[in-house]
């Protein structure tokens, strides 16, 4: 059997799969969620932003991520970055307006972390929120799960 | 809006947890575990694909060979019984109507395997050209097609075939039973690996698919979807209709000149001869982005020295190389060769790329 050397971008054997239309889904309580499938966790006035487990599952294996630089401004509901899976390119939309104060520097080298740990090590950016009222428009986890369930119908 | 068709294997795909997508009018598996994992299974062990969406026509009778000789760029007259041939169907202007495989059962009995999205177009075109009274039958709906590909594929098949399947040579086929299912077993594929494509009665497709999954379990066989099929064929530099081939592209422009046999008066021959002699509008190239990360996707513009020189036709992350690769057309006046730099415009930004030869991947001998 010929041996082929594969690169670092391994894929978990236990990657989530869709079984008979029933989605294995997680949206942790305590986070806020956008209609575009981003999550937000706020501490003081800094919001950490990532994509949800449902979003990473829909995208499939993520192989490329483009993020803004520190100091750039992002506007609520506008794209601030790009996630590419093997099959497709998707914009990531800002759930809040503000200034980027941190970027997950590990992702360009290891984009698969977003698949593996979307709510933890797979965070994307931290934003200094310019208008706290933006957060009021976001959903809680129960509302988000309900929206995802409706999209599945 | 037409309803989406199901293949006879749809329940098996659901059981295996497939993510389904529409392709060529059919609901097909996009992936099961994941595209990269499936891709790697095919390169290192084996993968099994449901390709029942593909179309199958029987062409037989006294006019059969004449019809194929007149409508196809490769010469079916060169085939012997039990041999298969890759070929292209062209319009009079040389544009590709479809690419397909012709199987010669006997001197006056042939099977054609065509792309799902082109079944109706191909059928109508062949009927229009059928002046010699060939008997034609569209078997697409009643036929299942299961491909098993990878270095372990033949060994897996040998365990369950009732005939010496391993002695069937490349681009040859045999009729026989595989896992007690009557098949036409062709040593062809679309992955760059060794393997077979098995045509059988649609009612037997699921049984064949499941039996081969069982037979290959110890060897590490994985069910594979259209996502992995696309990354595999891309690495192998194989054209996909609608990307590297279409009505605006001749087989010569797509780098398929070896499958065009001149001097037979087939449809489009004059234009293809002119293309062969240099009148092409574009030529197919491979390219890779230098940063090893940016993916040049279909439709992205190619530039050189601030001039628009062409367009990407297919681009994806290539698991075997752990980097993105792409194919595209450039205008012939740009004499770029392997290793030369060009730019691909990704989201309004020029990203540096390097021209490469095709195919990207050749299986180890």
Short mmCIF file of C-alpha atoms in Angstrom, two decimals:
data_model
loop_
_atom_site.label_atom_id
_atom_site.label_comp_id
_atom_site.label_asym_id
_atom_site.label_seq_id
_atom_site.Cartn_x
_atom_site.Cartn_y
_atom_site.Cartn_z
CA UNK A 1 0.00 0.00 0.00
CA UNK A 2 1.57 3.32 -1.02
CA UNK A 3 2.21 5.62 1.89
CA UNK A 4 1.04 9.16 1.36
CA UNK A 5 2.19 11.88 3.69
CA UNK A 6 -0.63 14.13 4.71
CA UNK A 7 -0.17 17.55 6.19
CA UNK A 8 -1.04 18.93 9.55
CA UNK A 9 -4.68 19.64 8.81
CA UNK A 10 -6.02 16.39 10.15
CA UNK A 11 -9.69 15.77 10.54
CA UNK A 12 -11.30 14.33 13.61
CA UNK A 13 -12.87 10.94 13.18
CA UNK A 14 -15.71 12.08 15.43
CA UNK A 15 -16.62 15.16 13.36
CA UNK A 16 -20.30 15.90 13.92
CA UNK A 17 -22.63 14.49 11.33
CA UNK A 18 -26.25 14.95 10.53
CA UNK A 19 -28.28 11.85 11.28
CA UNK A 20 -31.72 11.42 9.70
CA UNK A 21 -32.26 15.16 9.68
CA UNK A 22 -31.85 15.47 13.44
CA UNK A 23 -29.08 17.93 14.19
CA UNK A 24 -26.71 17.38 17.04
CA UNK A 25 -26.52 20.98 18.15
CA UNK A 26 -25.16 23.03 20.93
CA UNK A 27 -25.69 26.67 21.76
CA UNK A 28 -24.34 27.25 25.25
CA UNK A 29 -26.46 29.42 27.54
CA UNK A 30 -24.84 32.67 28.61
CA UNK A 31 -23.82 33.62 25.07
CA UNK A 32 -25.70 35.90 22.69
CA UNK A 33 -26.42 34.82 19.10
CA UNK A 34 -26.95 36.58 15.76
CA UNK A 35 -29.18 35.57 12.86
CA UNK A 36 -26.01 35.00 10.81
CA UNK A 37 -24.87 32.29 13.24
CA UNK A 38 -22.25 34.22 15.17
CA UNK A 39 -21.98 34.05 18.94
CA UNK A 40 -20.98 36.89 21.27
CA UNK A 41 -19.66 36.77 24.80
CA UNK A 42 -19.29 40.12 26.54
CA UNK A 43 -16.97 41.08 29.33
CA UNK A 44 -16.94 44.73 30.37
CA UNK A 45 -17.47 46.36 26.96
CA UNK A 46 -15.37 43.90 24.96
CA UNK A 47 -17.26 41.32 22.90
CA UNK A 48 -15.60 38.05 21.86
CA UNK A 49 -17.08 36.88 18.55
CA UNK A 50 -17.09 33.42 16.95
CA UNK A 51 -19.28 31.24 14.76
CA UNK A 52 -21.69 28.75 16.26
CA UNK A 53 -21.42 24.98 16.34
CA UNK A 54 -24.32 24.86 13.88
CA UNK A 55 -22.45 27.20 11.51
CA UNK A 56 -19.20 25.22 11.58
CA UNK A 57 -21.17 22.02 11.05
CA UNK A 58 -22.96 23.49 8.03
CA UNK A 59 -19.69 24.76 6.55
CA UNK A 60 -17.79 21.51 6.93
CA UNK A 61 -14.03 21.34 7.23
CA UNK A 62 -12.70 24.90 7.48
CA UNK A 63 -9.45 25.39 5.58
CA UNK A 64 -9.01 29.17 5.40
CA UNK A 65 -9.94 32.17 7.55
CA UNK A 66 -9.53 35.87 6.78
CA UNK A 67 -9.88 38.26 9.71
CA UNK A 68 -9.53 42.04 10.15
CA UNK A 69 -6.50 43.60 11.83
CA UNK A 70 -6.40 45.10 15.31
CA UNK A 71 -7.63 48.68 15.22
CA UNK A 72 -10.03 48.15 12.29
CA UNK A 73 -13.66 49.14 12.73
CA UNK A 74 -16.45 46.64 12.18
CA UNK A 75 -20.10 47.54 11.63
CA UNK A 76 -23.03 45.55 12.89
CA UNK A 77 -24.48 43.30 10.16
CA UNK A 78 -21.58 43.99 7.75
CA UNK A 79 -19.06 41.30 6.80
CA UNK A 80 -15.80 41.53 8.74
CA UNK A 81 -14.10 38.36 7.54
CA UNK A 82 -14.30 35.20 5.47
CA UNK A 83 -14.42 31.53 6.32
CA UNK A 84 -13.72 28.98 3.61
CA UNK A 85 -14.49 25.31 3.79
CA UNK A 86 -13.34 22.85 1.14
CA UNK A 87 -16.55 23.51 -0.78
CA UNK A 88 -17.47 27.13 -0.22
CA UNK A 89 -16.67 30.69 0.80
CA UNK A 90 -18.80 32.35 3.49
CA UNK A 91 -18.77 35.87 4.88
CA UNK A 92 -18.74 36.37 8.63
CA UNK A 93 -20.96 39.23 9.78
CA UNK A 94 -20.28 41.49 12.72
CA UNK A 95 -22.95 41.00 15.39
CA UNK A 96 -21.99 44.35 16.97
CA UNK A 97 -20.28 47.57 15.87
CA UNK A 98 -16.94 48.58 17.32
CA UNK A 99 -13.17 48.45 17.07
CA UNK A 100 -11.18 45.23 16.81
CA UNK A 101 -8.94 44.91 19.89
CA UNK A 102 -7.77 41.31 19.44
CA UNK A 103 -7.62 38.71 16.67
CA UNK A 104 -7.18 34.96 17.10
CA UNK A 105 -3.65 34.69 15.65
CA UNK A 106 -3.70 30.88 15.67
CA UNK A 107 -6.45 30.55 13.09
CA UNK A 108 -4.61 31.32 9.84
CA UNK A 109 -2.27 28.40 10.61
CA UNK A 110 -4.89 26.12 12.20
CA UNK A 111 -8.33 27.02 10.83
CA UNK A 112 -9.68 23.57 11.78
CA UNK A 113 -9.78 24.77 15.41
CA UNK A 114 -13.04 26.53 14.52
CA UNK A 115 -14.55 23.11 13.71
CA UNK A 116 -13.13 21.50 16.79
CA UNK A 117 -13.87 24.15 19.40
CA UNK A 118 -16.14 26.87 17.98
CA UNK A 119 -17.01 28.37 21.39
CA UNK A 120 -13.50 28.13 22.87
CA UNK A 121 -10.14 28.11 21.06
CA UNK A 122 -11.98 28.78 17.79
CA UNK A 123 -12.99 32.35 18.72
CA UNK A 124 -12.38 34.85 15.90
CA UNK A 125 -12.05 38.44 17.14
CA UNK A 126 -12.61 40.67 20.19
CA UNK A 127 -14.40 43.95 19.60
CA UNK A 128 -14.61 47.04 21.81
CA UNK A 129 -18.35 47.62 21.50
CA UNK A 130 -19.25 51.18 20.46
CA UNK A 131 -22.97 50.93 21.22
CA UNK A 132 -24.04 48.51 23.97
CA UNK A 133 -27.59 48.64 22.57
CA UNK A 134 -26.36 46.41 19.71
CA UNK A 135 -26.30 43.54 22.19
CA UNK A 136 -30.02 43.88 22.87
CA UNK A 137 -30.83 42.83 19.29
CA UNK A 138 -29.11 39.47 19.74
CA UNK A 139 -30.82 36.22 20.71
CA UNK A 140 -30.29 34.08 23.78
CA UNK A 141 -29.43 30.40 23.34
CA UNK A 142 -33.05 29.17 23.48
CA UNK A 143 -34.13 31.71 20.84
CA UNK A 144 -31.17 30.80 18.63
CA UNK A 145 -31.82 27.06 18.88
CA UNK A 146 -35.43 27.72 17.96
CA UNK A 147 -34.35 29.71 14.91
CA UNK A 148 -32.02 26.92 13.80
CA UNK A 149 -34.78 24.36 14.28
CA UNK A 150 -37.10 26.50 12.11
CA UNK A 151 -34.43 26.80 9.39
CA UNK A 152 -34.20 23.02 9.34
CA UNK A 153 -37.90 22.64 8.53
CA UNK B 1 -39.27 23.98 -10.89
CA UNK B 2 -38.68 20.29 -11.46
CA UNK B 3 -38.70 18.01 -8.45
CA UNK B 4 -35.36 16.65 -7.30
CA UNK B 5 -34.84 12.98 -8.12
CA UNK B 6 -33.55 10.37 -5.69
CA UNK B 7 -31.22 7.50 -6.53
CA UNK B 8 -32.08 4.02 -5.29
CA UNK B 9 -29.40 4.44 -2.61
CA UNK B 10 -30.92 7.45 -0.85
CA UNK B 11 -31.95 5.48 2.26
CA UNK B 12 -28.46 4.00 2.57
CA UNK B 13 -26.99 7.52 2.46
CA UNK B 14 -29.35 8.72 5.18
CA UNK B 15 -28.44 5.75 7.37
CA UNK B 16 -24.76 6.54 6.90
CA UNK B 17 -25.36 10.13 8.01
CA UNK B 18 -24.72 11.81 4.68
CA UNK B 19 -25.15 15.52 4.17
CA UNK B 20 -27.17 15.69 0.98
CA UNK B 21 -27.05 18.25 -1.82
CA UNK B 22 -28.68 18.72 -5.20
CA UNK B 23 -26.51 17.92 -8.21
CA UNK B 24 -27.58 17.46 -11.80
CA UNK B 25 -31.23 17.25 -10.75
CA UNK B 26 -30.56 14.55 -8.13
CA UNK B 27 -30.33 14.60 -4.34
CA UNK B 28 -26.81 13.26 -3.79
CA UNK B 29 -24.44 12.85 -0.83
CA UNK B 30 -22.09 15.85 -0.52
CA UNK B 31 -20.16 14.18 2.27
CA UNK B 32 -20.48 11.68 5.11
CA UNK B 33 -17.66 12.04 7.69
CA UNK B 34 -16.03 14.96 5.90
CA UNK B 35 -14.58 15.76 2.50
CA UNK B 36 -10.92 15.69 3.58
CA UNK B 37 -11.21 12.41 5.46
CA UNK B 38 -13.03 10.78 2.52
CA UNK B 39 -10.49 12.14 0.06
CA UNK B 40 -7.64 10.67 2.09
CA UNK B 41 -9.38 7.30 2.35
CA UNK B 42 -9.44 7.11 -1.46
CA UNK B 43 -5.76 8.07 -1.78
CA UNK B 44 -4.57 5.67 0.93
CA UNK B 45 -7.13 2.80 1.02
CA UNK B 46 -10.51 2.90 -0.74
CA UNK B 47 -13.68 4.91 -1.12
CA UNK B 48 -17.11 4.01 -2.43
CA UNK B 49 -19.33 6.45 -4.32
CA UNK B 50 -22.96 6.43 -5.44
CA UNK B 51 -22.91 7.81 -8.99
CA UNK B 52 -26.38 6.65 -9.95
CA UNK B 53 -27.26 10.16 -11.08
CA UNK B 54 -25.08 9.64 -14.17
CA UNK B 55 -26.90 8.78 -17.40
CA UNK B 56 -26.64 5.54 -19.38
CA UNK B 57 -27.72 5.12 -22.99
CA UNK B 58 -27.67 1.88 -24.97
CA UNK B 59 -26.91 2.40 -28.65
CA UNK B 60 -27.18 -0.65 -30.86
CA UNK B 61 -27.94 -1.92 -34.33
CA UNK B 62 -26.46 -1.44 -37.77
CA UNK B 63 -26.25 2.38 -37.44
CA UNK B 64 -24.74 2.42 -33.94
CA UNK B 65 -21.06 2.76 -34.77
CA UNK B 66 -21.74 5.34 -37.51
CA UNK B 67 -23.69 7.46 -35.03
CA UNK B 68 -20.86 7.36 -32.49
CA UNK B 69 -18.18 8.00 -35.13
CA UNK B 70 -20.13 11.03 -36.37
CA UNK B 71 -20.97 12.61 -33.02
CA UNK B 72 -17.90 11.89 -30.84
CA UNK B 73 -14.34 13.23 -31.03
CA UNK B 74 -12.61 9.97 -30.11
CA UNK B 75 -12.89 7.06 -32.52
CA UNK B 76 -15.22 4.34 -31.23
CA UNK B 77 -14.18 2.32 -34.30
CA UNK B 78 -10.86 1.68 -32.56
CA UNK B 79 -12.54 -0.14 -29.66
CA UNK B 80 -12.63 -3.88 -29.22
CA UNK B 81 -15.33 -5.81 -27.33
CA UNK B 82 -15.05 -5.13 -23.60
CA UNK B 83 -13.16 -1.86 -24.03
CA UNK B 84 -14.11 1.61 -22.80
CA UNK B 85 -13.07 5.01 -24.14
CA UNK B 86 -13.22 8.59 -22.87
CA UNK B 87 -14.62 10.91 -25.52
CA UNK B 88 -16.29 14.28 -26.09
CA UNK B 89 -19.49 15.18 -27.91
CA UNK B 90 -19.09 18.48 -29.77
CA UNK B 91 -21.42 20.94 -31.46
CA UNK B 92 -20.60 22.03 -35.04
CA UNK B 93 -18.74 25.06 -33.60
CA UNK B 94 -16.43 22.74 -31.65
CA UNK B 95 -17.95 23.58 -28.26
CA UNK B 96 -18.38 20.61 -25.94
CA UNK B 97 -21.94 19.34 -25.45
CA UNK B 98 -20.71 16.74 -22.94
CA UNK B 99 -17.83 14.46 -22.06
CA UNK B 100 -18.62 10.77 -21.67
CA UNK B 101 -17.36 7.20 -21.73
CA UNK B 102 -18.28 4.77 -24.52
CA UNK B 103 -18.31 1.02 -23.73
CA UNK B 104 -18.22 -1.45 -26.62
CA UNK B 105 -20.16 -4.62 -25.79
CA UNK B 106 -19.94 -5.88 -29.38
CA UNK B 107 -19.45 -4.39 -32.84
CA UNK B 108 -23.07 -3.17 -32.89
CA UNK B 109 -23.82 -2.75 -29.16
CA UNK B 110 -22.50 0.19 -27.13
CA UNK B 111 -23.25 1.83 -23.81
CA UNK B 112 -22.66 5.53 -23.19
CA UNK B 113 -22.22 6.98 -19.70
CA UNK B 114 -22.99 10.72 -19.64
CA UNK B 115 -23.16 13.53 -17.09
CA UNK B 116 -26.42 13.74 -15.13
CA UNK B 117 -26.97 17.40 -15.95
CA UNK B 118 -26.65 16.68 -19.68
CA UNK B 119 -28.83 13.57 -20.02
CA UNK B 120 -31.69 15.33 -21.83
CA UNK B 121 -29.39 17.46 -24.02
CA UNK B 122 -27.24 14.50 -25.05
CA UNK B 123 -30.26 12.31 -25.72
CA UNK B 124 -31.91 14.91 -27.94
CA UNK B 125 -28.68 15.63 -29.81
CA UNK B 126 -27.99 11.94 -30.48
CA UNK B 127 -31.58 11.38 -31.63
CA UNK B 128 -31.29 14.33 -34.04
CA UNK B 129 -28.07 12.93 -35.49
CA UNK B 130 -29.35 9.34 -35.70
CA UNK B 131 -29.79 9.19 -39.48
CA UNK B 132 -28.64 5.56 -39.77
CA UNK B 133 -31.41 4.06 -37.68
CA UNK B 134 -29.46 3.04 -34.58
CA UNK B 135 -31.63 1.70 -31.77
CA UNK B 136 -31.34 3.96 -28.72
CA UNK B 137 -32.51 3.36 -25.21
CA UNK B 138 -32.17 5.69 -22.21
CA UNK B 139 -31.40 3.39 -19.27
CA UNK B 140 -30.52 6.22 -16.84
CA UNK B 141 -33.50 5.86 -14.49
CA UNK B 142 -33.22 2.08 -14.22
CA UNK B 143 -29.46 1.92 -13.71
CA UNK B 144 -27.42 2.31 -10.53
CA UNK B 145 -23.71 3.14 -10.67
CA UNK B 146 -21.38 2.48 -7.75
CA UNK B 147 -17.69 3.37 -7.96
CA UNK B 148 -15.02 1.89 -5.74
CA UNK B 149 -11.69 3.67 -6.00
CA UNK B 150 -8.33 3.59 -4.28
CA UNK B 151 -5.26 1.37 -3.93
CA UNK B 152 -7.24 -1.28 -2.02
CA UNK B 153 -10.29 -1.19 -4.33
CA UNK B 154 -9.40 -4.11 -6.58
CA UNK B 155 -8.44 -6.35 -3.69
CA UNK B 156 -11.75 -5.62 -1.95
CA UNK B 157 -13.68 -6.39 -5.14
CA UNK B 158 -11.74 -9.60 -5.73
CA UNK B 159 -13.11 -10.95 -2.44
CA UNK B 160 -16.73 -10.65 -3.58
CA UNK B 161 -16.61 -10.96 -7.37
CA UNK B 162 -17.60 -14.23 -9.01
CA UNK B 163 -15.03 -13.72 -11.78
CA UNK B 164 -11.32 -12.76 -11.87
CA UNK B 165 -12.00 -9.03 -11.64
CA UNK B 166 -8.35 -8.17 -10.95
CA UNK B 167 -7.42 -9.35 -14.44
CA UNK B 168 -9.68 -6.72 -16.06
CA UNK B 169 -7.29 -4.08 -17.42
CA UNK B 170 -7.58 -0.27 -17.32
CA UNK B 171 -10.40 0.99 -19.56
CA UNK B 172 -11.68 -2.57 -20.03
CA UNK B 173 -14.85 -4.02 -18.57
CA UNK B 174 -16.47 -7.38 -17.89
CA UNK B 175 -19.95 -8.61 -17.09
CA UNK B 176 -20.26 -10.67 -13.95
CA UNK B 177 -21.52 -10.86 -10.40
CA UNK B 178 -20.12 -8.71 -7.63
CA UNK B 179 -21.55 -9.55 -4.19
CA UNK B 180 -24.18 -11.61 -6.06
CA UNK B 181 -25.32 -8.55 -8.03
CA UNK B 182 -25.11 -8.68 -11.82
CA UNK B 183 -22.83 -5.84 -12.95
CA UNK B 184 -20.98 -4.35 -15.80
CA UNK B 185 -17.64 -3.84 -14.03
CA UNK B 186 -15.46 -1.24 -15.74
CA UNK B 187 -11.93 -0.43 -14.63
CA UNK B 188 -12.46 3.30 -14.95
CA UNK B 189 -12.77 6.18 -12.53
CA UNK B 190 -12.59 9.87 -11.83
CA UNK B 191 -10.25 10.08 -8.85
CA UNK B 192 -6.73 9.48 -10.17
CA UNK B 193 -6.69 6.10 -8.40
CA UNK B 194 -7.13 2.52 -9.56
CA UNK B 195 -10.62 1.12 -9.17
CA UNK B 196 -13.87 0.12 -10.82
CA UNK B 197 -17.20 1.62 -11.76
CA UNK B 198 -20.01 -0.93 -11.39
CA UNK B 199 -23.24 -0.51 -13.36
CA UNK B 200 -26.18 -2.59 -12.15
CA UNK B 201 -29.96 -2.67 -12.02
CA UNK B 202 -31.21 0.22 -9.88
CA UNK B 203 -33.05 -2.24 -7.62
CA UNK B 204 -29.72 -3.87 -6.71
CA UNK B 205 -27.74 -0.66 -6.14
CA UNK B 206 -28.21 -0.38 -2.38
CA UNK B 207 -27.41 -4.07 -1.87
CA UNK B 208 -24.18 -3.73 -3.88
CA UNK B 209 -23.18 -0.53 -2.05
CA UNK B 210 -23.72 -2.03 1.41
CA UNK B 211 -22.01 -5.33 0.49
CA UNK B 212 -18.91 -3.47 -0.71
CA UNK B 213 -18.85 -1.32 2.44
CA UNK B 214 -18.82 -4.55 4.46
CA UNK B 215 -16.24 -6.25 2.25
CA UNK B 216 -13.93 -3.23 2.51
CA UNK B 217 -14.41 -2.46 6.21
CA UNK B 218 -11.15 -4.10 7.29
CA UNK B 219 -9.24 -2.30 4.52
CA UNK B 220 -10.60 1.06 5.70
CA UNK B 221 -13.12 1.75 2.92
CA UNK B 222 -15.18 4.92 3.43
CA UNK B 223 -18.40 6.08 1.79
CA UNK B 224 -17.52 9.21 -0.19
CA UNK B 225 -19.69 12.04 -1.46
CA UNK B 226 -19.51 14.44 -4.36
CA UNK B 227 -17.32 16.82 -2.33
CA UNK B 228 -14.44 14.33 -2.22
CA UNK B 229 -15.13 13.30 -5.81
CA UNK B 230 -14.51 16.92 -6.80
CA UNK B 231 -11.28 17.38 -4.81
CA UNK B 232 -9.99 14.02 -6.09
CA UNK B 233 -10.68 14.76 -9.75
CA UNK B 234 -9.21 18.27 -9.34
CA UNK B 235 -5.93 16.88 -8.04
CA UNK B 236 -5.90 14.38 -10.91
CA UNK B 237 -6.39 17.29 -13.36
CA UNK B 238 -9.60 15.77 -14.74
CA UNK B 239 -12.13 18.16 -16.31
CA UNK B 240 -15.61 18.65 -14.89
CA UNK B 241 -18.33 19.63 -17.34
CA UNK B 242 -19.50 23.15 -16.53
CA UNK B 243 -16.03 24.07 -15.28
CA UNK B 244 -13.23 23.07 -17.65
CA UNK B 245 -15.59 22.03 -20.45
CA UNK B 246 -18.74 23.67 -21.77
CA UNK B 247 -20.38 24.87 -24.98
CA UNK B 248 -17.87 27.75 -25.17
CA UNK B 249 -14.86 25.43 -24.82
CA UNK B 250 -13.42 22.92 -27.27
CA UNK B 251 -11.69 19.73 -26.13
CA UNK B 252 -8.45 21.08 -27.62
CA UNK B 253 -8.71 24.20 -25.44
CA UNK B 254 -9.41 22.01 -22.41
CA UNK B 255 -6.19 20.09 -23.03
CA UNK B 256 -8.03 16.99 -24.23
CA UNK B 257 -6.50 16.81 -27.73
CA UNK B 258 -5.42 13.22 -27.17
CA UNK B 259 -9.12 12.26 -27.18
CA UNK B 260 -9.72 13.85 -30.61
CA UNK B 261 -9.08 11.62 -33.63
CA UNK B 262 -9.08 13.61 -36.88
CA UNK B 263 -9.83 12.53 -40.44
CA UNK B 264 -13.21 10.95 -39.67
CA UNK B 265 -15.61 13.79 -40.56
CA UNK B 266 -17.17 14.05 -37.08
CA UNK B 267 -19.27 16.98 -35.94
CA UNK B 268 -17.03 19.95 -35.06
CA UNK B 269 -13.93 18.44 -36.71
CA UNK B 270 -13.10 21.50 -38.84
CA UNK B 271 -13.12 23.85 -35.88
CA UNK B 272 -11.13 21.42 -33.72
CA UNK B 273 -8.55 21.09 -36.51
CA UNK B 274 -8.16 24.87 -36.53
CA UNK B 275 -7.76 24.82 -32.74
CA UNK B 276 -5.15 22.08 -33.05
CA UNK B 277 -3.31 24.29 -35.53
CA UNK B 278 -3.21 27.21 -33.13
CA UNK B 279 -6.56 29.03 -33.34
CA UNK B 280 -7.48 28.36 -29.69
CA UNK B 281 -9.10 31.13 -27.66
CA UNK B 282 -7.67 29.90 -24.37
CA UNK B 283 -5.62 27.14 -22.82
CA UNK B 284 -6.02 25.21 -19.58
CA UNK B 285 -3.42 25.68 -16.84
CA UNK B 286 -2.90 24.62 -13.26
CA UNK B 287 -2.06 27.15 -10.58
CA UNK B 288 -1.26 27.34 -6.90
CA UNK B 289 -1.36 30.34 -4.60
CA UNK B 290 2.07 31.16 -3.17
CA UNK B 291 0.78 31.82 0.36
CA UNK B 292 -0.48 28.17 0.40
CA UNK B 293 -3.72 29.40 2.00
CA UNK B 294 -5.80 31.54 -0.36
CA UNK B 295 -8.24 29.53 -2.43
CA UNK B 296 -8.71 30.62 -6.05
CA UNK B 297 -12.35 29.71 -6.76
CA UNK B 298 -14.30 29.26 -10.01
CA UNK B 299 -14.90 32.60 -11.71
CA UNK B 300 -12.03 34.49 -10.08
CA UNK B 301 -10.03 36.61 -12.52
CA UNK B 302 -6.42 35.84 -13.47
CA UNK B 303 -4.08 38.80 -14.07
CA UNK B 304 -0.52 39.37 -15.25
CA UNK B 305 1.21 42.77 -15.33
CA UNK B 306 -2.18 44.37 -14.59
CA UNK B 307 -3.83 42.77 -17.63
CA UNK B 308 -6.82 40.44 -17.45
CA UNK B 309 -5.43 37.18 -18.82
CA UNK B 310 -8.07 34.61 -17.90
CA UNK B 311 -10.28 33.01 -15.29
CA UNK B 312 -10.29 30.22 -12.70
CA UNK B 313 -12.50 27.25 -13.64
CA UNK B 314 -12.11 25.07 -10.51
CA UNK B 315 -10.35 25.71 -7.24
CA UNK B 316 -10.36 24.02 -3.90
CA UNK B 317 -8.27 22.95 -0.95
CA UNK B 318 -6.30 19.90 -2.11
CA UNK B 319 -5.98 17.47 0.80
CA UNK B 320 -3.12 15.39 -0.66
CA UNK B 321 -0.95 18.51 -0.98
CA UNK B 322 -2.33 20.30 2.08
CA UNK B 323 -2.68 23.51 0.06
CA UNK B 324 -5.18 25.07 -2.33
CA UNK B 325 -4.89 24.27 -6.04
CA UNK B 326 -6.82 25.54 -9.04
CA UNK B 327 -7.32 25.13 -12.75
CA UNK B 328 -8.14 27.92 -15.14
CA UNK B 329 -8.02 29.24 -18.66
CA UNK B 330 -5.60 31.88 -19.88
CA UNK B 331 -5.52 33.58 -23.27
CA UNK B 332 -3.02 31.95 -25.65
CA UNK B 333 -1.01 35.15 -26.27
CA UNK B 334 0.34 34.88 -22.72
CA UNK B 335 3.28 32.49 -23.07
CA UNK B 336 3.37 31.53 -19.40
CA UNK B 337 4.99 28.28 -18.40
CA UNK B 338 5.34 26.22 -15.25
CA UNK B 339 6.80 28.26 -12.42
CA UNK B 340 5.83 31.64 -13.90
CA UNK B 341 4.02 34.04 -11.58
CA UNK B 342 0.53 35.44 -12.11
CA UNK B 343 -2.11 37.02 -9.88
CA UNK B 344 -5.55 35.75 -8.98
CA UNK B 345 -8.09 38.33 -7.85
CA UNK B 346 -9.62 37.16 -4.59
CA UNK B 347 -12.18 39.52 -3.07
CA UNK B 348 -10.76 42.52 -4.96
CA UNK B 349 -7.19 41.74 -3.90
CA UNK B 350 -4.42 40.45 -6.19
CA UNK B 351 -3.00 37.30 -4.63
CA UNK B 352 0.25 35.92 -6.03
CA UNK B 353 0.07 32.51 -7.70
CA UNK B 354 2.35 30.27 -9.70
CA UNK B 355 1.49 28.39 -12.86
CA UNK B 356 1.88 24.62 -12.62
CA UNK B 357 1.59 21.69 -14.96
CA UNK B 358 -1.37 19.33 -14.95
CA UNK B 359 -2.21 16.93 -13.45
CA UNK B 360 -1.24 17.90 -9.91
CA UNK B 361 -1.44 14.29 -8.77
CA UNK B 362 -0.31 11.04 -10.37
CA UNK B 363 -0.80 7.85 -8.42
CA UNK B 364 2.40 6.12 -7.37
CA UNK B 365 3.28 3.34 -9.82
#
